[in-house]
Coordinates of C-alpha atoms in Angstrom, one line a residue:
Chain K
M196 CA 19.5 30.7 -19.1
S197 CA 16.8 28.1 -18.7
A198 CA 14.8 28.1 -15.5
F199 CA 14.9 25.4 -12.9
L200 CA 11.3 24.6 -13.3
E201 CA 9.2 26.1 -16.1
T202 CA 5.8 25.5 -17.6
L203 CA 5.2 26.6 -21.2
Q204 CA 1.7 27.5 -22.2
L205 CA 0.5 24.8 -19.9
G206 CA -3.2 24.0 -20.2
R207 CA -5.7 21.5 -18.9
T208 CA -9.4 21.4 -19.7
F209 CA -12.0 19.3 -17.9
G210 CA -14.9 19.0 -20.3
G211 CA -15.5 22.5 -21.4
L212 CA -13.8 24.1 -18.4
K213 CA -10.4 25.5 -18.7
A214 CA -9.0 24.8 -15.3
V215 CA -5.5 25.9 -16.3
D216 CA -5.3 28.0 -19.3
D217 CA -2.0 28.9 -21.1
V218 CA 0.0 29.3 -18.0
S219 CA 3.8 29.9 -18.4
I220 CA 5.8 30.3 -15.2
A221 CA 9.5 30.0 -14.5
I222 CA 11.0 29.3 -11.2
Q223 CA 14.8 29.9 -10.6
Q224 CA 16.9 27.7 -8.4
G225 CA 16.8 28.8 -4.8
E226 CA 13.6 30.9 -5.1
L227 CA 10.7 30.9 -2.7
V228 CA 7.7 31.6 -4.8
G229 CA 4.1 32.1 -3.6
L230 CA 1.2 31.0 -5.7
I231 CA -2.1 32.6 -4.8
G232 CA -5.5 33.0 -6.3
P233 CA -9.2 32.9 -5.4
N234 CA -11.0 29.6 -4.9
G235 CA -11.2 27.7 -8.1
A236 CA -8.4 29.6 -9.8
G237 CA -6.6 26.5 -10.8
K238 CA -3.8 26.5 -8.2
T239 CA -4.2 22.8 -7.2
T240 CA -4.7 21.8 -10.8
L241 CA -1.4 23.5 -11.7
F242 CA 0.3 21.6 -8.9
N243 CA -1.2 18.4 -10.1
L244 CA 0.1 19.1 -13.6
I245 CA 3.6 19.8 -12.3
S246 CA 3.7 16.7 -10.0
G247 CA 2.3 14.4 -12.7
F248 CA -1.1 13.6 -11.2
T249 CA -2.9 15.0 -14.2
A250 CA -1.6 15.1 -17.7
P251 CA -1.8 18.5 -19.4
T252 CA -4.0 18.9 -22.5
S253 CA -1.5 21.3 -23.9
G254 CA 1.9 22.8 -23.2
E255 CA 5.0 21.5 -21.4
V256 CA 6.5 21.2 -18.0
R257 CA 10.3 21.2 -17.7
L258 CA 12.4 20.4 -14.7
K259 CA 16.1 21.4 -15.2
G260 CA 15.5 21.6 -18.9
E261 CA 14.0 18.1 -19.3
R262 CA 10.3 17.6 -20.1
I263 CA 8.5 15.9 -17.3
D264 CA 4.9 16.2 -18.3
G265 CA 3.3 12.8 -19.0
L266 CA 5.6 11.0 -16.5
T267 CA 4.0 9.1 -13.6
P268 CA 3.9 10.8 -10.2
H269 CA 6.5 8.4 -8.7
D270 CA 8.9 9.1 -11.6
I271 CA 8.5 12.8 -11.1
A272 CA 8.9 12.4 -7.3
Q273 CA 12.2 10.4 -8.0
R274 CA 13.4 13.2 -10.3
G275 CA 13.3 15.5 -7.4
I276 CA 9.9 17.2 -6.8
G277 CA 8.5 16.6 -3.3
R278 CA 5.1 17.8 -2.4
T279 CA 2.7 18.1 0.5
F280 CA -1.1 18.1 0.2
Q281 CA -3.9 20.4 1.1
N282 CA -5.7 17.5 2.8
L283 CA -2.9 15.5 4.4
R284 CA -1.8 12.3 2.8
I285 CA 0.3 10.7 5.5
F286 CA 0.2 7.0 6.3
P287 CA -1.8 6.9 9.5
N288 CA -1.2 3.3 10.6
I289 CA 2.5 3.3 10.4
S290 CA 5.0 5.0 12.7
V291 CA 6.1 8.6 12.2
F292 CA 9.6 7.3 11.5
D293 CA 8.5 4.8 8.9
N294 CA 6.3 7.5 7.2
V295 CA 9.5 9.5 6.6
T296 CA 11.5 6.4 5.6
V297 CA 9.0 5.8 2.8
G298 CA 10.1 9.2 1.4
A299 CA 13.8 8.4 1.9
I300 CA 13.7 5.0 0.1
G301 CA 12.2 6.5 -3.1
H302 CA 15.7 7.6 -4.2
E303 CA 17.5 4.4 -3.3
N304 CA 15.2 2.0 -5.1
I305 CA 16.5 -1.1 -3.4
G306 CA 13.6 -3.6 -3.5
L307 CA 13.7 -6.8 -1.5
G308 CA 17.5 -6.5 -1.6
S309 CA 17.4 -4.3 1.5
I310 CA 17.5 -7.3 3.7
L311 CA 20.8 -8.5 2.2
P312 CA 24.0 -7.7 4.1
W313 CA 25.7 -5.8 1.3
Q314 CA 22.8 -3.3 1.3
K315 CA 23.7 -2.3 4.8
A316 CA 25.3 0.9 3.7
K317 CA 22.2 1.9 1.8
S318 CA 19.9 1.1 4.6
D319 CA 22.0 3.0 7.0
R320 CA 21.9 6.0 4.7
I321 CA 18.1 5.8 4.6
T322 CA 17.9 5.7 8.4
Q323 CA 20.2 8.6 8.5
K324 CA 18.2 10.7 6.1
S325 CA 15.0 9.9 7.9
F326 CA 16.5 11.0 11.2
E327 CA 17.7 14.2 9.7
A328 CA 14.3 15.0 8.1
L329 CA 12.5 14.4 11.4
Q330 CA 15.1 16.5 13.2
A331 CA 14.6 19.3 10.8
V332 CA 10.9 19.5 11.6
G333 CA 11.4 18.8 15.3
L334 CA 9.5 15.5 15.4
L335 CA 12.3 13.2 16.7
E336 CA 10.5 12.6 20.0
E337 CA 7.4 11.3 18.3
A338 CA 9.4 9.0 16.0
D339 CA 7.9 5.7 17.4
Q340 CA 4.3 6.8 17.6
L341 CA 1.7 5.9 15.0
A342 CA 1.2 8.8 12.7
A343 CA -2.5 8.7 13.4
N344 CA -1.8 9.5 17.1
I345 CA 0.0 12.8 16.7
S346 CA -1.7 16.2 16.6
Y347 CA -2.9 17.7 13.4
G348 CA -0.3 20.4 13.5
K349 CA 2.5 17.9 13.9
R350 CA 1.1 15.8 11.0
K351 CA 1.5 18.8 8.8
Y352 CA 5.2 18.9 9.8
L353 CA 5.4 15.1 9.3
E354 CA 4.2 15.5 5.7
I355 CA 6.9 18.1 5.2
A356 CA 9.5 15.9 6.8
R357 CA 8.5 13.0 4.5
A358 CA 8.9 15.3 1.5
L359 CA 12.3 16.5 2.8
A360 CA 13.5 12.9 3.2
M361 CA 13.1 12.6 -0.5
Q362 CA 15.9 15.1 -0.8
P363 CA 13.9 17.1 -3.3
D364 CA 15.3 19.7 -5.6
L365 CA 12.0 21.4 -5.6
L366 CA 9.5 21.4 -2.7
I367 CA 5.8 22.2 -3.4
L368 CA 3.7 23.0 -0.3
D369 CA 0.0 23.0 -0.9
E370 CA -1.7 25.2 1.7
P371 CA 0.5 24.2 4.6
A372 CA -1.1 26.8 6.9
A373 CA -4.7 25.6 6.4
G374 CA -6.2 24.7 9.8
L375 CA -3.4 26.1 11.8
N376 CA -3.9 28.9 14.4
E377 CA -2.0 32.2 14.4
T378 CA 1.0 31.1 16.5
E379 CA 1.3 27.9 14.6
T380 CA 1.2 29.8 11.3
Q381 CA 4.0 32.1 12.5
H382 CA 6.1 29.1 13.5
L383 CA 5.4 27.6 10.1
A384 CA 6.4 30.9 8.3
S385 CA 9.8 30.9 10.1
F386 CA 10.3 27.3 9.3
I387 CA 9.6 27.7 5.6
S388 CA 12.0 30.7 5.5
R389 CA 14.6 28.6 7.2
L390 CA 14.2 25.9 4.5
H391 CA 14.6 28.6 1.9
Q392 CA 17.7 30.0 3.5
E393 CA 19.2 26.6 3.5
G394 CA 19.1 26.8 -0.3
R395 CA 15.9 24.9 -1.2
T396 CA 13.7 25.9 -4.1
I397 CA 10.1 26.1 -2.8
I398 CA 6.7 26.9 -4.3
L399 CA 4.0 27.8 -1.8
I400 CA 0.3 27.7 -2.4
E401 CA -1.5 29.5 0.3
H402 CA -4.7 31.3 1.2
D403 CA -3.1 33.1 4.1
M404 CA -2.0 36.3 2.4
R405 CA 0.1 37.6 5.3
L406 CA 2.1 34.4 5.3
V407 CA 2.8 34.6 1.5
M408 CA 3.5 38.3 1.5
S409 CA 5.9 38.1 4.5
I410 CA 8.1 35.3 3.3
C411 CA 8.0 35.0 -0.5
Q412 CA 10.2 37.1 -2.8
R413 CA 7.9 36.6 -5.7
V414 CA 4.2 36.0 -6.0
I415 CA 2.3 34.5 -8.9
V416 CA -1.4 35.1 -9.1
L417 CA -3.9 32.9 -10.8
A418 CA -7.5 33.6 -11.6
S419 CA -9.9 31.5 -13.6
G420 CA -7.0 29.4 -14.8
R421 CA -4.9 32.2 -16.1
K422 CA -1.8 33.9 -14.7
I423 CA -2.8 37.4 -14.1
C424 CA 0.2 38.8 -12.2
D425 CA 3.8 37.8 -11.5
G426 CA 6.0 40.0 -9.4
T427 CA 7.2 41.1 -5.9
P428 CA 4.6 41.1 -3.1
D429 CA 4.5 44.9 -3.3
M430 CA 3.7 44.9 -7.0
V431 CA 1.0 42.2 -6.6
Q432 CA -0.7 44.0 -3.8
K433 CA -1.0 47.1 -5.9
D434 CA -2.1 45.4 -9.1
T435 CA -5.6 46.3 -10.1
G436 CA -6.2 43.0 -11.9
V437 CA -5.4 41.1 -8.7
L438 CA -7.7 43.4 -6.7
E439 CA -10.5 42.8 -9.2
A440 CA -10.0 39.1 -9.1
Y441 CA -10.2 39.0 -5.4
L442 CA -12.8 41.7 -4.7
G443 CA -14.8 41.7 -7.9
V444 CA -15.1 44.6 -10.3
D445 CA -16.6 47.8 -9.1
E446 CA -19.5 48.6 -11.4
Chain G
M255 CA -8.1 -35.3 28.0
D256 CA -5.6 -36.7 25.6
Y257 CA -8.1 -36.6 22.9
Y258 CA -8.7 -32.9 23.5
L259 CA -4.9 -32.2 23.4
Q260 CA -4.6 -34.1 20.2
Q261 CA -7.5 -32.2 18.6
L262 CA -5.9 -29.0 19.8
V263 CA -2.7 -29.8 18.0
I264 CA -4.6 -30.7 14.8
G265 CA -6.6 -27.5 15.1
L266 CA -3.5 -25.4 15.5
S267 CA -1.9 -26.8 12.3
L268 CA -5.2 -26.5 10.5
G269 CA -5.5 -22.9 11.7
M270 CA -2.0 -22.1 10.5
V271 CA -2.9 -23.3 7.0
Y272 CA -6.0 -21.0 7.0
A273 CA -3.8 -18.2 8.3
L274 CA -1.3 -18.6 5.4
V275 CA -4.2 -18.4 2.9
A276 CA -5.9 -15.6 4.8
I277 CA -2.8 -13.4 4.7
G278 CA -3.0 -13.4 0.9
F279 CA -6.5 -12.1 1.0
T280 CA -5.6 -9.6 3.7
L281 CA -2.6 -8.1 2.0
I282 CA -4.3 -7.8 -1.3
F283 CA -7.4 -6.2 0.3
G284 CA -5.1 -3.8 2.1
V285 CA -3.4 -2.4 -1.0
L286 CA -6.3 -2.6 -3.5
N287 CA -9.5 -2.7 -1.4
V288 CA -10.7 -5.7 -3.4
V289 CA -11.1 -9.4 -2.8
N290 CA -9.1 -11.7 -4.9
F291 CA -11.4 -14.5 -5.8
A292 CA -8.8 -16.5 -7.5
H293 CA -6.8 -16.9 -4.3
G294 CA -8.2 -20.4 -3.7
E295 CA -6.8 -21.5 -7.1
V296 CA -3.4 -20.3 -6.2
Y297 CA -3.6 -22.7 -3.3
T298 CA -4.6 -25.5 -5.7
I299 CA -1.8 -24.6 -8.1
G300 CA 0.7 -24.8 -5.3
A301 CA -0.5 -28.3 -4.5
F302 CA -0.3 -29.5 -8.1
V303 CA 3.1 -28.0 -8.7
G304 CA 4.4 -29.6 -5.5
L305 CA 2.9 -33.0 -6.6
L306 CA 4.6 -32.7 -10.0
I307 CA 7.9 -32.0 -8.5
F308 CA 7.6 -34.8 -6.0
V309 CA 6.6 -37.3 -8.6
S310 CA 9.3 -36.3 -11.1
F311 CA 12.3 -35.5 -9.0
A312 CA 11.5 -36.6 -5.4
P313 CA 13.7 -33.8 -3.9
P314 CA 13.8 -33.0 -0.2
L315 CA 10.7 -31.3 1.2
V316 CA 12.5 -28.0 1.7
V317 CA 13.4 -27.7 -2.0
V318 CA 9.8 -28.5 -2.9
L319 CA 8.5 -25.9 -0.5
L320 CA 10.8 -23.3 -2.0
V321 CA 9.9 -24.1 -5.6
V322 CA 6.2 -23.9 -4.7
L323 CA 6.8 -20.6 -3.0
A324 CA 8.4 -19.2 -6.1
V325 CA 5.8 -20.6 -8.5
G326 CA 3.0 -19.3 -6.3
A327 CA 4.6 -15.9 -6.3
M328 CA 4.9 -15.9 -10.1
T329 CA 1.3 -17.1 -10.4
G330 CA 0.3 -14.2 -8.2
V331 CA 2.1 -11.7 -10.3
G332 CA 0.5 -13.1 -13.5
L333 CA -2.9 -13.0 -11.9
E334 CA -2.5 -9.4 -11.0
R335 CA -1.3 -8.6 -14.5
F336 CA -4.3 -10.1 -16.2
A337 CA -7.2 -9.8 -13.7
F338 CA -6.4 -6.6 -11.8
K339 CA -4.0 -4.3 -13.6
P340 CA -6.1 -3.8 -16.8
F341 CA -8.8 -2.1 -14.6
R342 CA -6.4 0.4 -13.1
R343 CA -6.1 2.7 -16.0
F344 CA -7.1 5.7 -13.9
N345 CA -5.3 6.4 -10.8
D346 CA -7.3 9.1 -9.1
E347 CA -8.8 8.4 -5.7
A348 CA -12.4 8.2 -6.8
T349 CA -11.7 5.5 -9.3
L350 CA -9.5 3.5 -7.0
K351 CA -12.2 3.4 -4.4
S352 CA -15.2 3.0 -6.7
R353 CA -17.6 0.1 -6.5
A354 CA -17.2 -0.4 -10.3
M355 CA -13.5 -1.1 -9.7
R356 CA -14.3 -3.6 -6.9
E357 CA -17.0 -5.4 -8.9
A358 CA -14.9 -5.5 -12.1
T359 CA -12.0 -7.1 -10.4
L360 CA -14.3 -9.4 -8.5
M361 CA -15.6 -10.7 -11.8
S362 CA -12.3 -10.9 -13.5
S363 CA -10.6 -12.8 -10.7
L364 CA -13.5 -15.1 -10.4
A365 CA -13.3 -15.7 -14.2
L366 CA -9.6 -16.4 -14.0
S367 CA -10.2 -18.8 -11.1
I368 CA -12.7 -20.8 -13.1
V369 CA -10.4 -20.9 -16.1
A370 CA -7.6 -22.1 -13.8
R371 CA -9.7 -24.8 -12.1
E372 CA -11.2 -26.1 -15.3
G373 CA -7.7 -26.0 -16.9
I374 CA -6.3 -28.2 -14.2
E375 CA -9.3 -30.5 -14.4
L376 CA -8.8 -30.8 -18.2
F377 CA -5.2 -31.8 -17.7
F378 CA -5.3 -34.0 -14.6
G379 CA -8.9 -35.0 -14.4
S380 CA -11.2 -34.2 -11.6
Q381 CA -10.4 -37.2 -9.4
F382 CA -8.0 -37.2 -6.4
Q383 CA -4.4 -37.3 -7.3
S384 CA -2.6 -39.6 -4.8
L385 CA 0.8 -38.7 -3.7
P386 CA 3.4 -41.6 -3.3
L387 CA 2.9 -42.8 0.2
K388 CA 6.5 -42.2 1.2
H389 CA 6.2 -38.5 0.7
M390 CA 3.1 -38.1 2.8
L391 CA 3.5 -36.4 6.2
N392 CA 1.7 -38.8 8.4
S393 CA 4.2 -40.8 10.3
P394 CA 2.9 -40.8 13.9
I395 CA 4.9 -39.2 16.7
K396 CA 4.1 -40.0 20.3
I397 CA 4.6 -37.1 22.7
G398 CA 3.6 -38.5 26.1
P399 CA 0.1 -39.7 25.9
V400 CA -0.7 -37.7 22.7
T401 CA -0.2 -39.1 19.3
I402 CA 0.2 -36.7 16.4
V403 CA 1.7 -37.0 13.0
D404 CA 4.9 -35.2 11.8
G405 CA 2.7 -33.3 9.4
D406 CA 1.2 -31.3 12.2
L407 CA 4.7 -30.2 13.3
I408 CA 5.9 -29.5 9.8
I409 CA 2.8 -27.5 9.0
F410 CA 3.0 -25.6 12.2
G411 CA 6.7 -25.0 11.9
T412 CA 6.7 -24.0 8.2
S413 CA 3.7 -21.7 8.7
F414 CA 5.3 -20.1 11.7
L415 CA 8.6 -19.5 9.9
M416 CA 6.6 -17.9 7.0
L417 CA 4.6 -15.7 9.3
A418 CA 7.8 -14.5 11.0
G419 CA 9.4 -14.0 7.5
L420 CA 6.4 -11.9 6.5
Q421 CA 6.7 -9.7 9.6
F422 CA 10.3 -9.2 8.8
V423 CA 9.6 -8.3 5.2
L424 CA 6.9 -5.9 6.1
K425 CA 8.8 -4.2 8.9
H426 CA 12.4 -4.2 7.6
T427 CA 12.5 -4.1 3.9
S428 CA 11.7 -1.3 1.5
V429 CA 9.2 -3.5 -0.3
G430 CA 7.4 -4.2 2.9
L431 CA 7.4 -0.5 3.8
S432 CA 6.0 0.3 0.3
I433 CA 3.3 -2.3 0.8
R434 CA 2.3 -0.7 4.1
A435 CA 2.5 2.8 2.6
V436 CA 0.3 1.9 -0.3
S437 CA -2.3 0.2 1.9
N438 CA -2.4 3.3 4.1
N439 CA -2.7 5.9 1.3
P440 CA -2.0 5.0 -2.3
L441 CA -1.9 8.5 -3.6
G442 CA 0.4 9.8 -0.9
A443 CA 2.7 6.8 -1.6
R444 CA 2.8 7.7 -5.3
Y445 CA 3.8 11.3 -4.6
V446 CA 6.8 10.3 -2.4
G447 CA 8.2 8.1 -5.2
V448 CA 6.7 4.7 -4.5
N449 CA 6.0 2.8 -7.6
T450 CA 2.5 1.6 -6.7
D451 CA 2.1 -0.8 -9.7
R452 CA 5.3 -2.6 -8.7
T453 CA 4.3 -2.6 -5.1
I454 CA 0.9 -4.2 -5.9
A455 CA 2.7 -6.9 -8.0
W456 CA 4.9 -7.6 -5.0
T457 CA 1.9 -7.8 -2.7
F458 CA 0.4 -10.4 -5.0
A459 CA 3.7 -12.3 -5.1
V460 CA 4.0 -12.4 -1.3
G461 CA 0.4 -13.3 -0.7
S462 CA 0.2 -15.9 -3.4
G463 CA 3.5 -17.5 -2.5
M464 CA 2.2 -18.2 1.0
G465 CA -1.1 -19.5 -0.3
A466 CA 0.6 -21.9 -2.7
V467 CA 2.8 -23.3 0.1
A468 CA -0.4 -23.8 2.2
G469 CA -1.8 -25.8 -0.7
I470 CA 1.1 -28.3 -0.9
L471 CA 1.4 -28.6 2.9
V472 CA -2.3 -29.7 3.0
G473 CA -1.8 -31.9 0.0
L474 CA 1.0 -33.7 1.8
Y475 CA -0.9 -33.9 5.0
Y476 CA -4.1 -35.4 3.7
G477 CA -2.7 -37.0 0.6
A478 CA -5.5 -35.6 -1.5
I479 CA -4.9 -33.2 -4.3
F480 CA -7.7 -32.3 -6.7
P481 CA -8.7 -29.4 -8.9
A482 CA -11.5 -28.0 -6.5
M483 CA -9.4 -28.4 -3.4
G484 CA -8.9 -24.6 -3.0
F485 CA -12.5 -23.8 -2.5
T486 CA -13.1 -24.8 1.1
P487 CA -9.9 -23.4 2.6
G488 CA -10.4 -20.3 0.4
I489 CA -13.8 -19.7 2.0
K490 CA -12.5 -20.3 5.5
A491 CA -9.5 -18.0 5.0
F492 CA -12.0 -15.4 3.7
V493 CA -14.0 -15.8 6.8
A494 CA -10.8 -15.3 8.9
M495 CA -10.1 -12.1 6.9
V496 CA -13.6 -10.8 7.5
M497 CA -13.5 -11.7 11.2
G498 CA -10.1 -10.1 11.6
G499 CA -11.2 -6.8 10.2
L500 CA -10.4 -7.1 6.5
S501 CA -7.0 -5.6 6.4
S502 CA -5.4 -6.5 9.7
I503 CA -2.8 -9.3 9.4
P504 CA -2.6 -10.1 13.1
G505 CA -6.4 -10.2 13.2
A506 CA -6.6 -12.6 10.3
V507 CA -4.0 -14.9 11.8
V508 CA -5.7 -15.0 15.2
C509 CA -9.1 -15.6 13.6
A510 CA -7.7 -18.3 11.4
L511 CA -6.3 -20.1 14.4
I512 CA -9.7 -19.7 16.2
I513 CA -11.5 -21.2 13.2
G514 CA -9.0 -24.1 12.9
I515 CA -9.1 -25.0 16.6
S516 CA -12.9 -24.7 16.8
E517 CA -13.2 -27.0 13.8
A518 CA -11.0 -29.6 15.3
M519 CA -12.7 -29.3 18.7
S520 CA -16.2 -29.5 17.1
S521 CA -15.5 -33.1 16.2
I522 CA -15.8 -33.8 19.9
F523 CA -19.4 -32.8 19.9
V524 CA -20.7 -33.4 16.4
S525 CA -19.8 -35.7 13.5
S526 CA -16.9 -34.4 11.5
V527 CA -19.0 -34.0 8.4
W528 CA -20.5 -30.9 10.2
Q529 CA -17.1 -29.4 10.7
D530 CA -17.2 -27.1 7.8
L531 CA -20.2 -25.3 9.3
V532 CA -18.1 -23.9 12.1
A533 CA -16.5 -21.3 9.8
Y534 CA -19.9 -20.3 8.4
A535 CA -21.3 -19.9 11.9
F536 CA -18.4 -17.6 12.7
L537 CA -19.0 -15.6 9.6
I538 CA -22.7 -15.1 10.4
I539 CA -21.9 -14.1 14.0
T540 CA -19.2 -11.7 12.9
L541 CA -21.4 -10.0 10.3
I542 CA -24.3 -9.6 12.8
F543 CA -22.4 -8.6 15.9
F544 CA -19.0 -7.3 14.8
P545 CA -19.6 -5.8 11.3
R546 CA -16.1 -4.2 11.4
G547 CA -14.4 -7.5 12.4
I548 CA -13.5 -8.6 15.9
F549 CA -10.3 -6.6 15.7
G550 CA -11.5 -4.1 13.2
G551 CA -12.9 -1.6 15.6
A552 CA -9.6 0.0 16.5
R553 CA -8.5 0.3 12.9
E554 CA -9.7 3.2 10.8
R555 CA -10.6 2.5 7.3
V556 CA -11.6 5.3 5.0

């Protein structure tokens, strides 16, 4: 059986640096997988390779069996990979609602035609999707505010809502808990679990170990661009290679 | 008193023309962070296309305006294709915001503008092209004590409709939403499925269409169409954009109106040959006292 998303011997070098080196991972439909690793391990580069921001120097990325490496980011987004960013990339000067709508229109691809009467059904559907996405993250009350005017924590949820409005098959969250306090992180953890229980496939990059270990069924560990461990949270926590990567080798 | 009113009306219609041109600058600066130096030539091309249509078919004004709008939009798309797109081979943030990018497109758009201007001159000659008198928009209308020409009303009305249309496109269509998304955060837009290249082409189409219409309106108003006609309004629209805070559309429109009205009013105090200085004075004042634009302070630009 072919996996939902898989990378095959994926590699990317920057000059002489192997940022991602021969990484093969496979994600099954409906999984919630954590991706961890020390700073500079290549997590974000791996994300960028999957979402089309950087082209791989070797290897393949397959989504539902089809190769997607080398496609542009918006093509990949339209094929069903939604992502959020470590440093937020929302649209500050447009309303919260319209931020989400940008995500929702990606799939419909309606051009200037959206002002024509026979596109009414489509534009209603877009509005509907946007409302649902905002409702899912609990931002309906802020819908009319400028995105720049809501709190940092809420902007994190806004970015998730925007990705959800794309109706993605796979959701990639890049350090969603960064900058959140403990209560907010707990809230986020239960939110991500709920998304997972609703049947979504999610990859989570995170520094917060407790968050990853508590909600993910499977954890992949990267270090120096290589995959060094892939297993359940318990396995990963006991793996000597992982401990060495994080704590250094005891001489 | 009547004279002041009359100048006010003239100033308003003049300002509306500057606003139409300024919007092109503003929209393009918004999505790409670069100044399109060929924008004045789009205005000239609009005027010449309108002239050709008038001379050969003499259709109603509305038809001419629509054709000019379409030709202007296509010109904009072509301009983007040849002067801007070739420099966008890399799409990472550092490249998009780099000075090299800005300077390269500045030179390429300037080059294309020179080619366009000289091309028109080669074809039509550098002298004024006179429109058949019957097409000109200068039949006087008396409103109470004030005498204006129908051109003032037509310019004001057409520009107003186009500004309203632009607001509608930006607020209620997916293209408009994509344009706003790309000017807010191009990379974020790409990752939610917005085709940025197509959005940028649309932006050029919208901005250039409006600029071209401004060109033919002014041509019909003054009856003077010549290859270098785009330069002065281009500069003034540029000033309006800078005053308005570079990427704010309402700011650019208000500042364009301020410039237009001030120019018309200045003829009360000084000879009209000094009129063009008004815009430059505004530019200097803005750069010294409001370096982020009069309305730019509230808007965050990264």
